[in-house]
Structure formats: C-alpha cells, structure tokens
XYZ file of C-alpha atoms in Angstrom:
768
model
C 0.000 0.000 0.000
C 1.357 3.438 -0.978
C 0.763 6.336 1.438
C 0.873 9.644 -0.451
C 0.589 11.869 2.623
C 3.759 12.786 4.489
C 3.202 11.284 7.977
C 5.535 13.848 9.548
C 4.206 17.166 8.209
C 0.878 16.009 6.722
C 1.526 17.406 3.235
C 0.322 15.498 0.149
C 3.157 14.114 -1.973
C 3.207 13.114 -5.655
C 4.692 9.607 -5.428
C 5.599 9.643 -9.138
C 7.780 12.737 -8.794
C 9.738 11.986 -5.637
C 12.355 9.457 -4.608
C 11.905 10.262 -0.918
C 10.231 7.151 0.454
C 10.497 4.666 3.285
C 9.180 1.106 3.633
C 7.502 0.263 6.939
C 5.007 -2.500 7.897
C 4.122 -3.456 4.301
C 3.506 0.210 3.424
C 5.482 2.679 1.310
C 5.497 6.186 2.779
C 6.473 9.234 0.685
C 7.933 12.492 2.006
C 8.059 16.094 0.845
C 11.621 16.685 2.053
C 14.651 14.692 3.348
C 14.250 16.028 6.882
C 10.772 14.512 7.213
C 12.018 11.169 5.902
C 14.919 11.192 8.382
C 12.596 11.915 11.318
C 10.215 9.159 10.247
C 12.929 6.545 9.723
C 14.294 7.178 13.233
C 10.946 6.665 14.978
C 8.029 5.605 12.723
C 5.681 4.852 15.621
C 5.907 8.431 16.804
C 4.296 9.643 13.590
C 1.959 6.722 12.866
C 0.463 6.070 16.270
C -0.740 9.254 17.868
C -2.221 9.590 21.359
C -4.769 6.901 22.199
C -7.353 7.272 24.938
C -6.105 5.705 28.186
C -9.440 3.949 28.619
C -8.939 1.683 25.601
C -5.346 0.673 24.919
C -4.872 -0.990 21.513
C -4.548 -4.763 21.356
C -2.145 -6.648 19.032
C -5.136 -7.315 16.776
C -5.867 -3.574 16.620
C -2.264 -2.864 15.647
C -2.495 -5.335 12.774
C -5.478 -3.770 10.998
C -5.669 -0.602 8.940
C -7.140 2.642 10.235
C -8.296 5.648 8.213
C -9.320 9.228 8.869
C -13.139 9.626 8.949
C -12.888 12.952 7.099
C -10.101 12.036 4.660
C -10.022 8.315 3.684
C -6.729 8.878 1.827
C -5.014 8.900 5.223
C -4.527 5.197 5.950
C -2.133 3.411 8.296
C -1.709 0.248 10.316
C -2.774 0.553 13.937
C -4.771 3.311 15.697
C -3.511 6.865 15.929
C -4.369 10.391 14.814
C -4.661 11.925 11.363
C -1.476 13.843 10.414
C -3.537 16.545 8.684
C -6.577 17.186 10.927
C -5.588 15.486 14.188
C -8.799 13.446 14.445
C -8.582 9.916 15.794
C -8.364 7.309 13.047
C -11.129 4.716 12.785
C -10.874 1.022 11.803
C -11.177 0.559 8.052
C -13.189 -2.633 8.514
C -16.273 -2.508 10.727
C -16.291 -5.274 13.331
C -19.367 -7.281 14.283
C -18.624 -6.706 17.949
C -19.301 -3.080 18.768
C -16.101 -2.236 20.613
C -15.916 1.028 22.504
C -14.562 3.886 20.420
C -11.440 5.142 22.303
C -12.023 8.727 21.191
C -15.687 8.589 22.212
C -14.732 7.139 25.604
C -12.098 9.811 26.120
C -14.312 12.712 25.040
C -17.211 11.467 27.169
C -14.921 11.403 30.208
C -13.682 14.927 29.480
C -17.271 16.121 28.933
C -18.363 14.831 32.355
C -15.491 16.612 34.108
C -16.097 19.823 32.175
C -19.853 19.790 32.806
C -19.352 19.419 36.566
C -17.038 22.463 36.635
C -18.795 24.610 34.023
C -22.239 24.694 35.698
C -21.075 26.395 38.921
C -18.695 28.577 36.873
C -21.539 29.945 34.742
C -23.710 30.410 37.833
C -20.936 32.386 39.498
C -20.174 34.490 36.429
C -23.839 35.377 35.982
C -24.389 36.200 39.657
C -24.459 39.908 38.906
C -27.837 39.310 37.251
C -29.334 38.159 40.591
C -31.375 40.953 42.196
C -29.349 42.644 44.921
C -26.094 41.055 43.653
C -25.451 39.170 46.931
C -22.083 37.713 45.803
C -20.731 41.015 44.582
C -21.727 42.631 47.857
C -20.129 39.977 50.081
C -17.162 38.662 48.050
C -14.247 40.724 46.812
C -13.987 40.979 43.003
C -10.445 39.614 43.037
C -11.649 36.488 44.919
C -14.493 35.919 42.426
C -11.976 36.187 39.596
C -9.669 33.626 41.210
C -12.545 31.186 41.837
C -13.525 31.461 38.148
C -9.905 30.884 37.121
C -9.654 27.784 39.312
C -12.925 26.362 37.940
C -12.223 27.158 34.277
C -8.561 26.109 34.099
C -9.269 22.309 34.172
C -12.054 22.771 31.621
C -9.878 24.659 29.142
C -6.566 22.911 29.748
C -7.869 19.348 30.249
C -11.160 19.325 28.360
C -9.852 21.473 25.508
C -6.450 19.774 25.194
C -7.443 17.648 22.124
C -8.702 20.791 20.345
C -5.534 22.758 21.093
C -3.400 19.835 19.862
C -5.393 19.619 16.641
C -5.430 23.383 16.211
C -1.644 23.573 16.600
C -1.219 20.673 14.151
C -3.408 22.467 11.601
C -1.221 25.569 11.853
C 1.938 23.499 11.592
C 0.752 21.638 8.506
C -1.024 24.697 7.062
C -4.232 22.631 6.876
C -6.565 25.026 8.686
C -9.832 23.514 9.924
C -12.526 23.807 12.582
C -10.034 23.095 15.374
C -7.951 26.071 14.248
C -10.863 28.399 14.959
C -11.813 26.712 18.246
C -8.243 26.788 19.512
C -7.699 30.448 18.565
C -11.056 31.584 19.953
C -10.843 29.855 23.326
C -7.150 30.661 23.729
C -7.872 34.374 23.246
C -10.826 34.407 25.653
C -9.084 32.369 28.352
C -5.661 33.998 27.937
C -7.142 37.499 28.169
C -9.088 36.544 31.307
C -5.976 35.059 32.948
C -4.056 38.285 32.283
C -6.937 40.363 33.636
C -6.885 38.270 36.826
C -3.147 37.992 37.404
C -1.823 41.335 36.103
C -4.800 43.644 35.391
C -2.549 46.723 35.475
C -0.923 45.605 32.187
C -4.203 45.834 30.228
C -5.199 49.119 28.526
C -7.952 51.230 30.066
C -10.086 50.523 27.018
C -10.904 47.126 28.597
C -12.519 48.717 31.686
C -16.345 48.694 31.574
C -18.822 51.246 32.912
C -18.728 49.746 36.443
C -14.963 50.265 36.648
C -14.014 46.578 36.313
C -12.261 44.572 33.624
C -14.782 41.967 32.359
C -13.707 38.326 32.432
C -14.627 35.576 29.994
C -13.619 32.441 31.877
C -17.188 31.147 31.611
C -17.263 31.828 27.844
C -14.080 29.802 27.243
C -15.332 26.980 29.479
C -18.780 26.866 27.890
C -17.242 26.839 24.387
C -15.067 23.839 25.274
C -17.941 22.017 26.978
C -20.353 22.571 24.099
C -17.784 21.568 21.485
C -17.063 18.407 23.486
C -20.802 17.692 23.624
C -21.042 18.185 19.862
C -18.075 15.875 19.264
C -19.605 13.185 21.496
C -22.896 13.378 19.586
C -21.030 13.256 16.269
C -18.943 10.235 17.297
C -22.054 8.393 18.462
C -23.819 9.195 15.199
C -20.826 8.047 13.107
C -20.879 4.816 15.080
C -24.533 4.374 14.148
C -23.731 4.641 10.428
C -22.068 1.217 10.702
C -25.210 -0.367 12.164
C -26.433 -1.512 8.742
C -23.204 -3.453 8.143
C -23.301 -4.949 11.627
C -26.886 -6.097 11.070
C -25.776 -7.833 7.876
C -22.814 -9.445 9.638
C -25.063 -10.767 12.400
C -27.194 -12.585 9.827
C -24.632 -15.378 9.601
C -25.125 -18.081 12.278
C -22.222 -19.076 14.490
C -22.490 -22.822 13.774
C -23.738 -25.246 11.127
C -25.008 -28.823 11.340
C -22.700 -30.969 9.186
C -23.772 -34.393 7.894
C -20.916 -36.892 7.643
C -20.572 -39.636 5.012
C -21.869 -42.232 7.511
C -25.027 -40.165 8.122
C -24.036 -38.855 11.556
C -24.631 -35.179 12.292
C -22.683 -32.703 14.439
C -22.651 -28.956 15.067
C -19.428 -27.259 13.941
C -18.289 -23.641 13.694
C -18.529 -21.956 10.303
C -14.758 -21.770 9.865
C -14.687 -25.586 9.799
C -17.068 -25.815 6.829
C -15.466 -26.643 3.468
C -16.903 -26.525 -0.062
C -18.635 -29.825 -0.807
C -19.745 -30.489 2.794
C -23.334 -31.614 3.289
C -25.254 -29.514 5.810
C -28.685 -29.893 7.358
C -30.859 -26.812 7.816
C -33.815 -27.312 10.145
C -37.029 -25.237 10.314
C -36.433 -21.714 11.611
C -32.634 -21.933 11.319
C -30.404 -19.625 9.297
C -28.705 -20.991 6.195
C -25.017 -21.149 7.239
C -23.213 -20.663 3.881
C -23.960 -20.356 0.151
C -24.803 -23.603 -1.589
C -27.321 -25.758 -3.383
C -30.299 -27.660 -1.994
C -29.773 -31.403 -2.496
C -32.681 -32.974 -0.583
C -36.045 -31.743 0.678
C -37.854 -28.496 0.033
C -38.809 -25.355 1.926
C -39.537 -21.640 1.674
C -36.662 -19.337 2.609
C -36.992 -15.774 3.887
C -34.415 -13.730 1.928
C -35.775 -10.310 2.934
C -32.727 -9.258 4.956
C -30.561 -9.567 1.838
C -32.989 -8.598 -0.916
C -35.700 -6.496 0.701
C -38.341 -8.883 -0.673
C -40.953 -9.771 1.954
C -42.301 -12.840 0.115
C -40.351 -16.059 0.959
C -38.668 -17.834 -1.938
C -39.629 -21.450 -2.631
C -36.649 -23.812 -2.732
C -36.528 -27.322 -4.207
C -33.722 -29.695 -5.158
C -31.153 -27.785 -7.220
C -32.197 -24.341 -5.962
C -29.428 -22.039 -4.721
C -29.547 -20.965 -1.080
C -27.685 -18.039 0.446
C -25.947 -17.852 3.798
C -27.748 -15.671 6.341
C -31.259 -16.247 4.970
C -33.862 -17.876 7.229
C -35.368 -21.296 6.543
C -39.137 -21.654 6.813
C -41.105 -24.698 7.937
C -39.293 -27.365 5.903
C -36.064 -29.237 6.600
C -33.497 -29.784 3.860
C -29.970 -30.859 3.062
C -27.636 -28.580 1.147
C -24.191 -28.817 -0.392
C -21.814 -26.026 0.674
C -20.310 -24.168 -2.293
C -19.037 -20.801 -1.045
C -17.702 -20.496 2.481
C -15.865 -17.942 4.594
C -15.043 -14.695 2.807
C -16.434 -16.077 -0.480
C -20.082 -16.094 0.663
C -22.435 -13.514 -0.781
C -23.044 -12.085 2.696
C -19.344 -11.441 3.250
C -18.982 -9.973 -0.228
C -21.869 -7.614 0.530
C -20.271 -6.499 3.795
C -16.953 -5.884 2.025
C -18.583 -3.927 -0.800
C -20.691 -1.741 1.501
C -17.718 -1.022 3.743
C -15.693 0.014 0.685
C -18.501 2.267 -0.565
C -18.909 3.983 2.800
C -15.242 4.942 2.833
C -15.281 6.371 -0.696
C -15.733 10.043 -1.578
C -18.410 11.475 -3.846
C -17.377 14.133 -6.397
C -19.787 16.587 -4.741
C -17.590 16.395 -1.647
C -14.822 18.173 -3.544
C -17.014 21.283 -3.457
C -17.058 21.216 0.335
C -13.336 20.439 0.440
C -12.461 23.348 -1.857
C -14.648 25.761 0.085
C -13.218 24.594 3.407
C -9.690 25.178 2.109
C -10.401 28.911 1.684
C -13.023 29.207 4.386
C -10.926 29.085 7.566
C -8.336 31.686 6.453
C -11.240 33.906 5.362
C -12.909 33.520 8.764
C -9.688 34.458 10.571
C -9.476 37.546 8.364
C -13.136 38.411 9.050
C -12.550 38.000 12.805
C -9.554 40.337 12.614
C -11.576 42.862 10.590
C -14.395 42.617 13.128
C -11.985 43.412 15.952
C -10.611 46.417 14.059
C -14.072 47.838 13.291
C -15.256 47.464 16.877
C -12.034 48.968 18.230
C -12.178 52.115 16.092
C -15.922 52.605 15.699
C -17.503 50.639 18.554
C -18.781 51.927 21.901
C -16.742 51.902 25.101
C -15.050 49.754 26.254
C -13.868 49.321 22.681
C -11.260 46.609 23.272
C -13.739 44.473 25.168
C -16.273 44.617 22.339
C -13.556 44.013 19.749
C -12.325 40.948 21.599
C -15.677 39.360 22.327
C -17.099 39.810 18.810
C -13.932 38.510 17.154
C -14.087 35.386 19.340
C -17.785 34.908 18.476
C -16.952 35.028 14.745
C -14.188 32.446 15.154
C -16.400 30.050 17.098
C -19.637 30.265 15.116
C -17.853 29.826 11.777
C -16.368 26.388 12.536
C -16.875 24.414 9.279
C -17.603 21.076 10.975
C -21.128 20.916 9.489
C -19.614 21.448 6.028
C -17.189 18.564 6.521
C -19.924 16.205 7.702
C -22.491 17.074 5.030
C -21.427 14.537 2.387
C -19.725 11.585 4.155
C -22.532 11.134 6.694
C -25.181 10.846 3.953
C -23.018 8.488 1.876
C -22.371 6.172 4.826
C -26.021 5.975 5.843
C -27.308 5.727 2.250
C -25.007 2.902 1.124
C -25.671 0.956 4.316
C -29.425 1.317 3.905
C -29.227 0.280 0.251
C -27.485 -2.951 1.217
C -30.439 -3.856 3.415
C -32.655 -3.708 0.311
C -30.331 -5.705 -1.911
C -28.719 -2.716 -3.656
C -24.930 -2.883 -3.425
C -23.127 0.291 -4.467
C -19.402 0.003 -5.148
C -18.518 3.657 -4.446
C -19.960 7.059 -3.602
C -19.378 8.423 -7.119
C -21.790 5.817 -8.481
C -24.478 6.893 -6.029
C -24.093 10.492 -7.171
C -24.057 9.635 -10.895
C -27.095 7.325 -10.868
C -29.651 10.090 -10.374
C -28.294 11.849 -13.494
C -28.770 8.999 -15.990
C -30.883 9.760 -19.048
C -30.423 6.407 -20.821
C -30.881 2.905 -19.428
C -29.579 0.029 -21.560
C -30.850 -3.408 -20.534
C -29.908 -6.866 -21.674
C -32.886 -9.131 -22.369
C -32.018 -12.617 -21.166
C -31.622 -12.789 -17.402
C -32.352 -9.092 -16.942
C -35.820 -8.522 -18.378
C -36.543 -12.245 -18.538
C -36.109 -15.014 -15.979
C -33.082 -16.387 -17.832
C -34.537 -19.904 -17.604
C -35.989 -20.657 -21.057
C -38.590 -23.418 -21.448
C -38.674 -25.793 -24.437
C -41.736 -25.195 -26.616
C -41.686 -27.016 -29.968
C -39.575 -28.812 -32.572
C -40.262 -28.861 -36.311
C -38.356 -31.209 -38.638
C -37.841 -31.495 -42.409
C -36.291 -34.032 -44.774
C -37.898 -36.968 -42.921
C -36.009 -36.390 -39.689
C -37.504 -38.136 -36.663
C -38.263 -35.578 -33.914
C -36.664 -37.576 -31.050
C -33.588 -38.420 -33.137
C -33.012 -34.775 -34.014
C -33.673 -33.651 -30.443
C -31.104 -36.189 -29.198
C -28.442 -34.766 -31.516
C -29.204 -31.140 -30.602
C -29.337 -31.849 -26.851
C -26.063 -33.776 -27.038
C -24.469 -30.786 -28.752
C -25.971 -28.299 -26.277
C -24.490 -30.220 -23.323
C -21.169 -28.538 -24.086
C -22.633 -25.040 -24.208
C -23.182 -22.614 -21.299
C -25.852 -20.571 -23.081
C -29.152 -20.233 -21.121
C -30.995 -21.986 -23.979
C -28.878 -25.099 -23.620
C -30.258 -26.252 -20.302
C -33.860 -26.002 -21.560
C -33.068 -28.202 -24.561
C -31.111 -30.769 -22.533
C -33.869 -31.012 -19.921
C -36.513 -31.487 -22.650
C -34.530 -34.415 -24.078
C -34.010 -36.016 -20.668
C -37.733 -35.759 -19.852
C -38.411 -37.821 -22.964
C -35.933 -40.418 -21.748
C -33.498 -39.823 -24.590
C -29.890 -40.971 -24.186
C -27.375 -38.236 -24.986
C -23.948 -38.721 -26.502
C -20.631 -36.958 -26.089
C -19.479 -34.260 -28.509
C -16.180 -34.009 -30.350
C -14.666 -30.964 -32.062
C -17.085 -28.581 -30.304
C -16.960 -24.988 -31.630
C -18.777 -21.969 -30.158
C -19.225 -18.773 -32.193
C -20.331 -15.963 -29.808
C -23.652 -14.460 -30.789
C -24.040 -16.922 -33.693
C -24.233 -20.596 -32.765
C -22.424 -23.884 -32.074
C -21.351 -26.974 -33.989
C -19.743 -30.311 -33.186
C -19.397 -33.976 -34.213
C -21.824 -36.465 -32.631
C -21.867 -40.165 -33.572
C -19.893 -39.299 -36.704
C -22.356 -36.619 -37.809
C -21.644 -32.860 -37.972
C -24.426 -31.047 -36.087
C -25.114 -27.303 -36.304
C -27.378 -25.165 -34.074
C -27.665 -21.384 -34.233
C -29.301 -18.359 -35.785
C -29.823 -17.384 -39.438
C -26.548 -15.465 -39.610
C -24.661 -18.525 -38.374
C -26.234 -20.732 -41.060
C -25.515 -18.127 -43.724
C -21.870 -17.990 -42.634
C -21.698 -21.800 -42.810
C -23.286 -21.818 -46.282
C -26.381 -23.760 -45.133
C -29.710 -22.869 -46.767
C -32.523 -22.580 -44.210
C -35.482 -21.244 -46.209
C -37.668 -24.240 -45.323
C -40.032 -23.582 -42.378
C -39.450 -19.853 -42.884
C -43.111 -19.015 -42.262
C -43.196 -21.041 -38.984
C -40.013 -19.292 -37.944
C -41.464 -15.821 -38.507
C -44.693 -16.660 -36.640
C -42.805 -17.994 -33.611
C -40.497 -14.983 -33.464
C -43.423 -12.575 -33.746
C -44.891 -14.274 -30.675
C -41.684 -13.709 -28.710
C -40.216 -17.215 -29.038
C -36.497 -17.759 -29.496
C -35.878 -19.877 -32.593
C -32.863 -22.147 -33.014
C -32.091 -23.518 -36.495
C -30.700 -27.073 -36.768
C -28.634 -28.731 -39.502
C -26.904 -32.110 -39.817
C -23.963 -32.712 -42.162
C -24.488 -29.360 -43.837
C -28.210 -29.863 -44.606
C -31.073 -28.043 -42.887
C -32.943 -30.456 -40.560
C -35.452 -28.359 -38.622
C -35.972 -25.653 -36.035
C -36.537 -25.586 -32.316
C -38.322 -22.907 -30.263
C -38.029 -21.945 -26.583
C -39.697 -19.217 -24.530
C -38.066 -17.196 -21.768
C -40.679 -15.777 -19.384
C -40.584 -12.080 -18.523
C -39.811 -11.184 -14.929
C -43.039 -10.147 -13.150
C -41.676 -6.720 -12.198
C -40.051 -5.896 -15.551
C -43.004 -3.934 -16.966
C -43.509 -1.732 -13.891
C -39.766 -1.040 -13.660
C -39.567 0.052 -17.318
C -42.637 2.236 -16.811
C -41.006 3.907 -13.787
C -37.937 4.937 -15.776
C -39.985 6.154 -18.723
C -42.088 8.295 -16.358
C -38.876 9.742 -14.936
C -37.610 10.839 -18.329
C -35.079 8.024 -18.777
C -34.795 6.554 -22.264
C -34.826 2.726 -22.093
C -33.058 0.645 -24.751
C -33.017 -3.150 -24.997
C -29.757 -4.670 -26.223
C -29.811 -8.341 -27.170
C -28.184 -10.923 -29.371
C -31.585 -12.405 -30.280
C -33.384 -11.974 -33.596
C -34.956 -8.542 -34.158
C -38.495 -9.916 -34.528
C -38.275 -11.833 -31.225
C -36.682 -8.882 -29.456
C -39.305 -6.475 -30.805
C -42.110 -8.721 -29.547
C -40.661 -8.612 -26.025
C -40.051 -4.861 -26.280
C -43.649 -4.225 -27.362
C -44.946 -6.197 -24.390
C -42.817 -4.131 -21.983
C -43.304 -0.763 -23.659
C -39.659 -0.366 -24.712
C -39.346 1.859 -27.784
C -35.662 1.417 -28.637
C -34.274 -2.015 -29.546
C -30.850 -3.140 -30.772
C -31.012 -6.838 -31.771
C -28.589 -9.437 -33.123
C -25.778 -7.636 -31.288
C -22.543 -9.474 -30.562
C -20.830 -9.033 -27.158
C -18.181 -6.765 -28.691
C -20.910 -4.749 -30.387
C -22.721 -4.199 -27.068
C -19.646 -2.374 -25.871
C -19.627 -0.273 -29.065
C -23.328 0.632 -28.700
C -22.767 1.912 -25.165
C -19.717 3.895 -26.264
C -21.713 5.463 -29.103
C -24.458 6.562 -26.689
C -21.871 8.189 -24.439
C -20.321 9.987 -27.414
C -23.763 11.476 -28.061
C -23.532 13.091 -24.634
C -25.843 10.685 -22.832
C -25.346 9.495 -19.254
C -25.710 5.727 -19.640
C -26.530 2.983 -17.165
C -26.193 -0.588 -18.442
C -27.853 -3.566 -16.743
C -26.832 -7.139 -17.551
C -25.997 -10.483 -16.007
C -23.705 -12.469 -18.297
C -20.034 -12.716 -19.186
C -20.915 -11.228 -22.571
C -22.265 -8.125 -20.797
C -19.040 -7.399 -18.882
C -17.412 -5.167 -21.580
C -20.578 -3.069 -21.918
C -20.951 -2.800 -18.128
C -17.411 -1.449 -17.935
C -17.984 1.021 -20.791
C -21.183 2.471 -19.292
C -21.168 5.404 -16.872
C -22.828 3.019 -14.431
C -22.732 -0.762 -14.851
C -25.501 -2.627 -13.033
C -25.165 -6.375 -12.532
C -27.897 -8.818 -11.615
C -26.829 -10.732 -8.494
C -28.154 -13.923 -10.066
C -25.669 -13.545 -12.925
C -21.991 -14.292 -13.280
C -19.137 -13.181 -11.061
C -17.506 -11.477 -14.047
C -20.568 -9.258 -14.539
C -20.679 -8.400 -10.823
C -16.975 -7.515 -10.776
C -17.415 -5.267 -13.828
C -20.407 -3.420 -12.399
C -20.639 -0.372 -10.148
C -23.960 -1.572 -8.700
C -25.053 -5.127 -7.965
C -28.696 -6.067 -7.414
C -28.587 -9.033 -5.037
C -32.028 -10.357 -5.963
C -31.326 -10.123 -9.691
C -34.700 -8.402 -10.020
C -34.982 -5.383 -12.290
C -37.191 -3.774 -9.644
C -33.924 -3.369 -7.750
C -32.982 -0.810 -10.427
C -35.913 1.289 -9.278
C -34.758 0.966 -5.673
C -31.227 1.990 -6.640
C -32.449 5.041 -8.560
C -34.683 6.170 -5.691
C -31.845 5.618 -3.213
C -29.556 7.778 -5.348
C -32.160 10.542 -5.554
C -32.825 10.503 -1.809
C -29.136 10.403 -0.855
C -28.160 13.253 -3.172
C -31.161 15.282 -2.013
C -30.032 14.685 1.563
C -26.480 15.826 0.717
C -27.791 19.003 -0.947
C -29.906 19.742 2.120
C -26.853 19.294 4.331
C -24.651 21.489 2.141
C -27.318 24.180 1.870
C -27.800 24.197 5.618
C -24.040 24.350 6.267
C -23.505 27.208 3.794
C -26.642 29.088 4.860
C -25.747 28.699 8.524
C -22.333 30.278 8.058
C -23.653 32.962 5.708
C -26.163 34.023 8.354
C -24.154 33.253 11.485
C -20.926 35.130 10.749
C -22.561 38.581 10.282
C -24.640 38.053 13.433
C -21.560 37.101 15.430
C -19.706 40.123 14.043
C -22.442 42.371 15.474
C -24.512 43.220 12.395
C -27.667 43.630 14.517
C -26.088 45.884 17.148
C -26.561 49.238 15.343
C -30.288 48.531 14.859
C -31.382 46.471 17.871
C -28.465 46.654 20.305
C -28.088 42.849 20.142
C -24.753 41.037 20.362
C -24.050 37.306 20.166
C -21.935 36.065 23.053
C -19.224 33.438 22.428
C -21.276 30.975 24.491
C -24.285 31.354 22.196
C -22.002 31.139 19.152
C -20.588 27.867 20.473
C -24.070 26.460 21.051
C -25.105 27.455 17.523
C -21.972 25.879 16.040
C -22.596 22.571 17.852
C -26.264 22.643 16.851
C -25.337 23.002 13.173
C -23.296 19.771 13.274
C -25.994 17.899 15.168
C -28.594 19.076 12.627
C -26.541 17.780 9.691
C -26.035 14.444 11.448
C -29.748 14.125 12.307
C -30.729 14.914 8.713
C -28.315 12.286 7.373
C -29.703 9.638 9.713
C -33.158 10.212 8.210
C -31.970 8.037 5.318
C -32.303 5.064 7.667
C -36.057 5.430 7.109
C -35.678 5.025 3.339
C -38.241 2.514 2.020
C -38.362 2.120 -1.778
C-alpha cells in the first residue's frame, strides 16, 4: 500500500515525482523533504500512532489492521492513531461485528463529564451579577471571584480542551486550517485574556474597563465553548458509530455454527470456519442458512428479505441455490456447501458496503475546496471585526472588539460542512445494502440520479433467464426424437441459457445423450460439433448463412414464432437443414412496472440483445420499450454503449452475463444482476442481489434521496455560516443593540453539526 501523505508534516506528496520514500510494515510512505524522511525513519511509531485514549489501549489485533481518517479516507495506516492533517482519531477501516468502545468517544465522554461538573457552577458564578441585589458582589471581593472562576475554568480549558488545542496547533503546523484552528484560537484568546486580567490587570489598557470600573472576564465563555464543542463531538462520534449499524446487522445474519452431515449419516454442530466446499449440511425449520450452496434434498420456503428487501419467501426445491444468512421456513433440507468464509455472498456484501462507505463522492470536492479557503477567510473576518469594533464601537472598545472577534471564530467552525457529504453516503449505502442494492462507491451513487439512458440486456435481466422448451419442427424426414437427441447432445457442451432447456426437454423424454467431439462456439451466432460421426449445427440465421447452409424451409413457422416472442434455433446435420426448435423465456413479473417507472422519470430505455430482431421487438412491445438493438454481438454491445456516451448521454447498463461485462465497464454506471456471473458483478458499479430489475428502481430512488439529503446538508451548512458570521460580528447591534456572546455562538456551532447528522440519519427510514 502506498501512502501519499507525508506522515511527519501532513503534506500530500506526488509519489511519481519523488524518490523520498520509506518502507515500513508493508507500506510505502512518501515524504516532501529529506528532513521529514529522516525523522520518520528514526521513529516511525511516533508519527503513525498518535495519542490513544487511556481507557482503551490498543490490542495486538488492533495494531495489525488498517485505520483511516473519517474525514479524509486517503489517510490510511496500520494501527490506531491520529490523522497527520486534521488530528482526528483514526477509525478502523473494517467494521467489526462486535461493537467495541470507540477510544475517542470514551475519552471525550470522560472529558465532557469533568467539564460539565465544573462549568455549571462557573456559569452560575459568572452570571451572579444578574441576581437581584447582587449578593455575591456585595459579600465577596472581586479579586476572589476572579480567582474562583480561574480555578474552575482552568481544568475545563486545559484538560477538556487539550485535544482541540493539539489539533489546532497541528493544523497551523501543517497549514491545513480547519474547525479546530478556529476553536483553539477563539478559546485561547478568551481564556488567555481573562488570565491576564486576573493575574496582572494593570498591564491591560484602560479601554478594557467597563462602565462599572471593572475589567470583564470571559472564563465562563471559554469553558462553555469547550464544553459545548465536546458535547457536539460526542454526539457526532455516536452518530458516526450508528452509520455502521447496517453493516453490523448484515454481519449478524450469519449463524455461528452449522449442522454438518458426515458420510456415515451422523450429524454434528461445527463452527462456520470448519465448513469446506462440498460439505453436506442440514438446515432445520427456523434456522439460518449457514453458507452459500445448493439444496440437495427436501424443500422449503426461505426468507431472503434481509438480503434482498423482498418480503415474500422464496420457494426452494432440489437444485435451488440458497444463500448464507437467509432464514429457513417450515421445511427441513440438506444442502451442499459451495461458497464459504469470505467467499459467501453475505461477506462480499459487507466488504462492498464497507468500501462504498469509505469512498468520496465528487460533490464532496465542493465542500473540500470551500473549506480550504473558508478558515483563512474567517480568521481575516474576525480580525476585521476586531478592528471595526475597536475604532468605531462603543466603550469599552477593546472588550467589544475581543468578544465579537471570538464569536466570529467560534460560530464559523466548518464542521457541518465537513460532515455534510460523508454522513449521507455512509447511511445511504448501508441502507441500500439492506434492500439488496450494493453500491461500489460514492461516485456511483451520485451519478445514478443523473442517468438519461438505461440500456438493458434481455435474457436474465428482463426475462427469468430460464428458457422453457416449446416445440420442434423437422424437415427431410427427420424423426423428432432423433433430431432432439443430436441437438441436446451438442448443447451439453454449451453454457448458453438456452442449452439447459433443450437438454432437460430431451431427458424428460428419456433420450440418451452422446458426447461431442470438435465442439466450436461462435459468440452471438451458434455452435457446432461432431456427434456419432455426424456434424451437427445449431444457431441463428446469420450462423447458417456464414456456414453456407440454406434454411429457407419452415421460414413461415419461424417468422410466426419470433413474432410471438419465441427464441428460434435452427438445426442442420452434415451441412443440410434439418429443422428448427423454439423456446420461450418468461418475462420477470416486475419488468413492466420497472420500465414504466424509468420512462415516467424521463429516462430513455433501450433493450440490447443478441436475439433476432423480430423476437426482441415482440418482447419490447410487451414491456413498452421503444428502442431495440437486436442481433448484437458481445463486442458490439460495448460499441453501442460507447456510441451513446459519445452522443452526450449518461448511460446505465444492466446485464448479467459474461458477454455483458465489456458493456458494463464502458457504461457510466454498470448494473449487474446478483443472479448472474461473477464477471458481470466484478465489472459493475452496482449489484442487485435479488437479480430483479425492480432493484434498479430501488437503486435510482436511493440515489435521488441520498443526493437530495447531501444538498440539504450542504445548503444548511452554507446558509448557517452565511447568516451566522454577520450576526456574530455584530450586524444587529446598530439597529437592535443585540450582540451574540461566544457561548451562544458555540451552542449554535454545535447545533449546526448535530442538525446535519440528524438529517443524514433520516436516510435510515428510506423505504423504496
């Protein structure tokens, strides 16, 4: 793994343009200058493993896994620590099923408790002059009140605020200014000024003295700022922890043990890590299916809702696939394990969702760019505010200048801006997984709502992908069973969806199939091979034309069958036309409603298939699809998608076969049916676990809701700062005599972050 961020100074480094690197713990670290590399090589742990909360020391297992920054996933290292650019505690890259305590959350909660206990009496004491009669002021000397406030506030600022000062100093050192820069500067000014006013008041200018003849103190303001920021951080950390709940729910679907059936018929419960492919397992009523496999004996209905979002149980018989984590109904059955451990669909889903949650959407670059200029601008605005109040404000001018500048620094913290996008992405991708929509990265989720063209494969996407044999017509005195035996024997060597239907039809008639020699497959055309000394051909009209075989006989029957939506396969033996065979692939029940949804949303739908145009058009007419490209080879599918993109269209392509993989890769968004091949799923940006086209509708709605949520967050964050900064600077004072205290600014800043988090968590209620 290459780390392109200098772990010493936090600067980004172009690994292709520098030779300054160092290998450590299977990682390659790059540096912006030789001095940084020398420091790192002398003590790597110092720069990789920052301060860890004393309440949760890292274990050897913790030190062996990768951690990333929650705000900048590019920062990645082995073992816990702090981000070299923002100072935030790194989080585990992989979410664990056991919800371990977050060290940073534990630490901040402890600091918050201490600060709250000290801040409440401090605020009460500081506000005592508002009590009628001012009993404290009358009985306690001002210098003693000041010292009591100093004693109460010092632990709050120095202990409670220590993480913020560390991060603020780091941001100045690395020139990566952020929210902690503003918090550190604001509280340091308020507390430092108050300490000077308490210890050596004679050194402060007379412009700080108020109308009562005293120098005002802001110990309570500094303490309240720290306490409120701590409270906001605790709420944020808890909310971020909740974003992983969807993954944890998926991980808990897998049972801890499985009941294995031995060769002698004996049964025993074993842990899942002892299950191997090929093992026979028994699944009793009400139990969870332990791993992915195939049902070999018995039958039952299986609840797959936790993986697919479908409430109706799926009926399973011998030969049906079953998925680990789904719940068996009332029947008992035996199954053969096929995918175990990390290869199961459930584990693949967890891995994919975790990867998506850590990715960054392009829209986030807007927030990142703004944040890069925002903090320096805020510091400049705070300085300008102080100058204006000092020269044109009422007496005491320095007091007003100080307090308003601090309010600007505190209220303008861009934490809400930083949370706006990643929080929505994490919640949205996790929620999608619960409905069988697996999104590979955040960019896909953003792009999906923009599509204007949806290209769909026919077989396995719009149709069930399980064709059924319909009829066989023969010519030249061929016996029907004899010809079917030859065709089925040839089809045994093919992996095309039609093949299984033909083979099963022959076996149902009790026909005995033979082996094939010299088998040849022409993609998108047909197959041929030698059976019992005879050369057998099966394919479409183009294939027969290429082979020089005349197939005009039965032309009328062929046209009628295709017009009715049947797939027609021409057959020849020893170079002479022998007949034709028809099969029918049933449409998926939800295909029509899904196509209608996209048409109503202004998305152009195109069907792309290798089948004959007449057959394809019949299916398209039934579904209401206006655009059809038929008799398309796998390589041509890729070209069609590329052509659409060249026309300026945003294209999503949905398919399920190996032949769809090139087109899925070429599309802006490739969508694979989970019931299809691994190659298609690897090539796609979105996988629909159920393999149901209705999942496309779910994915599109999820994209719309997530992006809408992000826009709401960004609008709120921008609007909040646009409104808050002028108020904190004192824009209302000339008209209404109203000023915003630093304490109120801190409360408003914390509330903005909590509001963004709460809005993001609304996506957990998403129901397509």
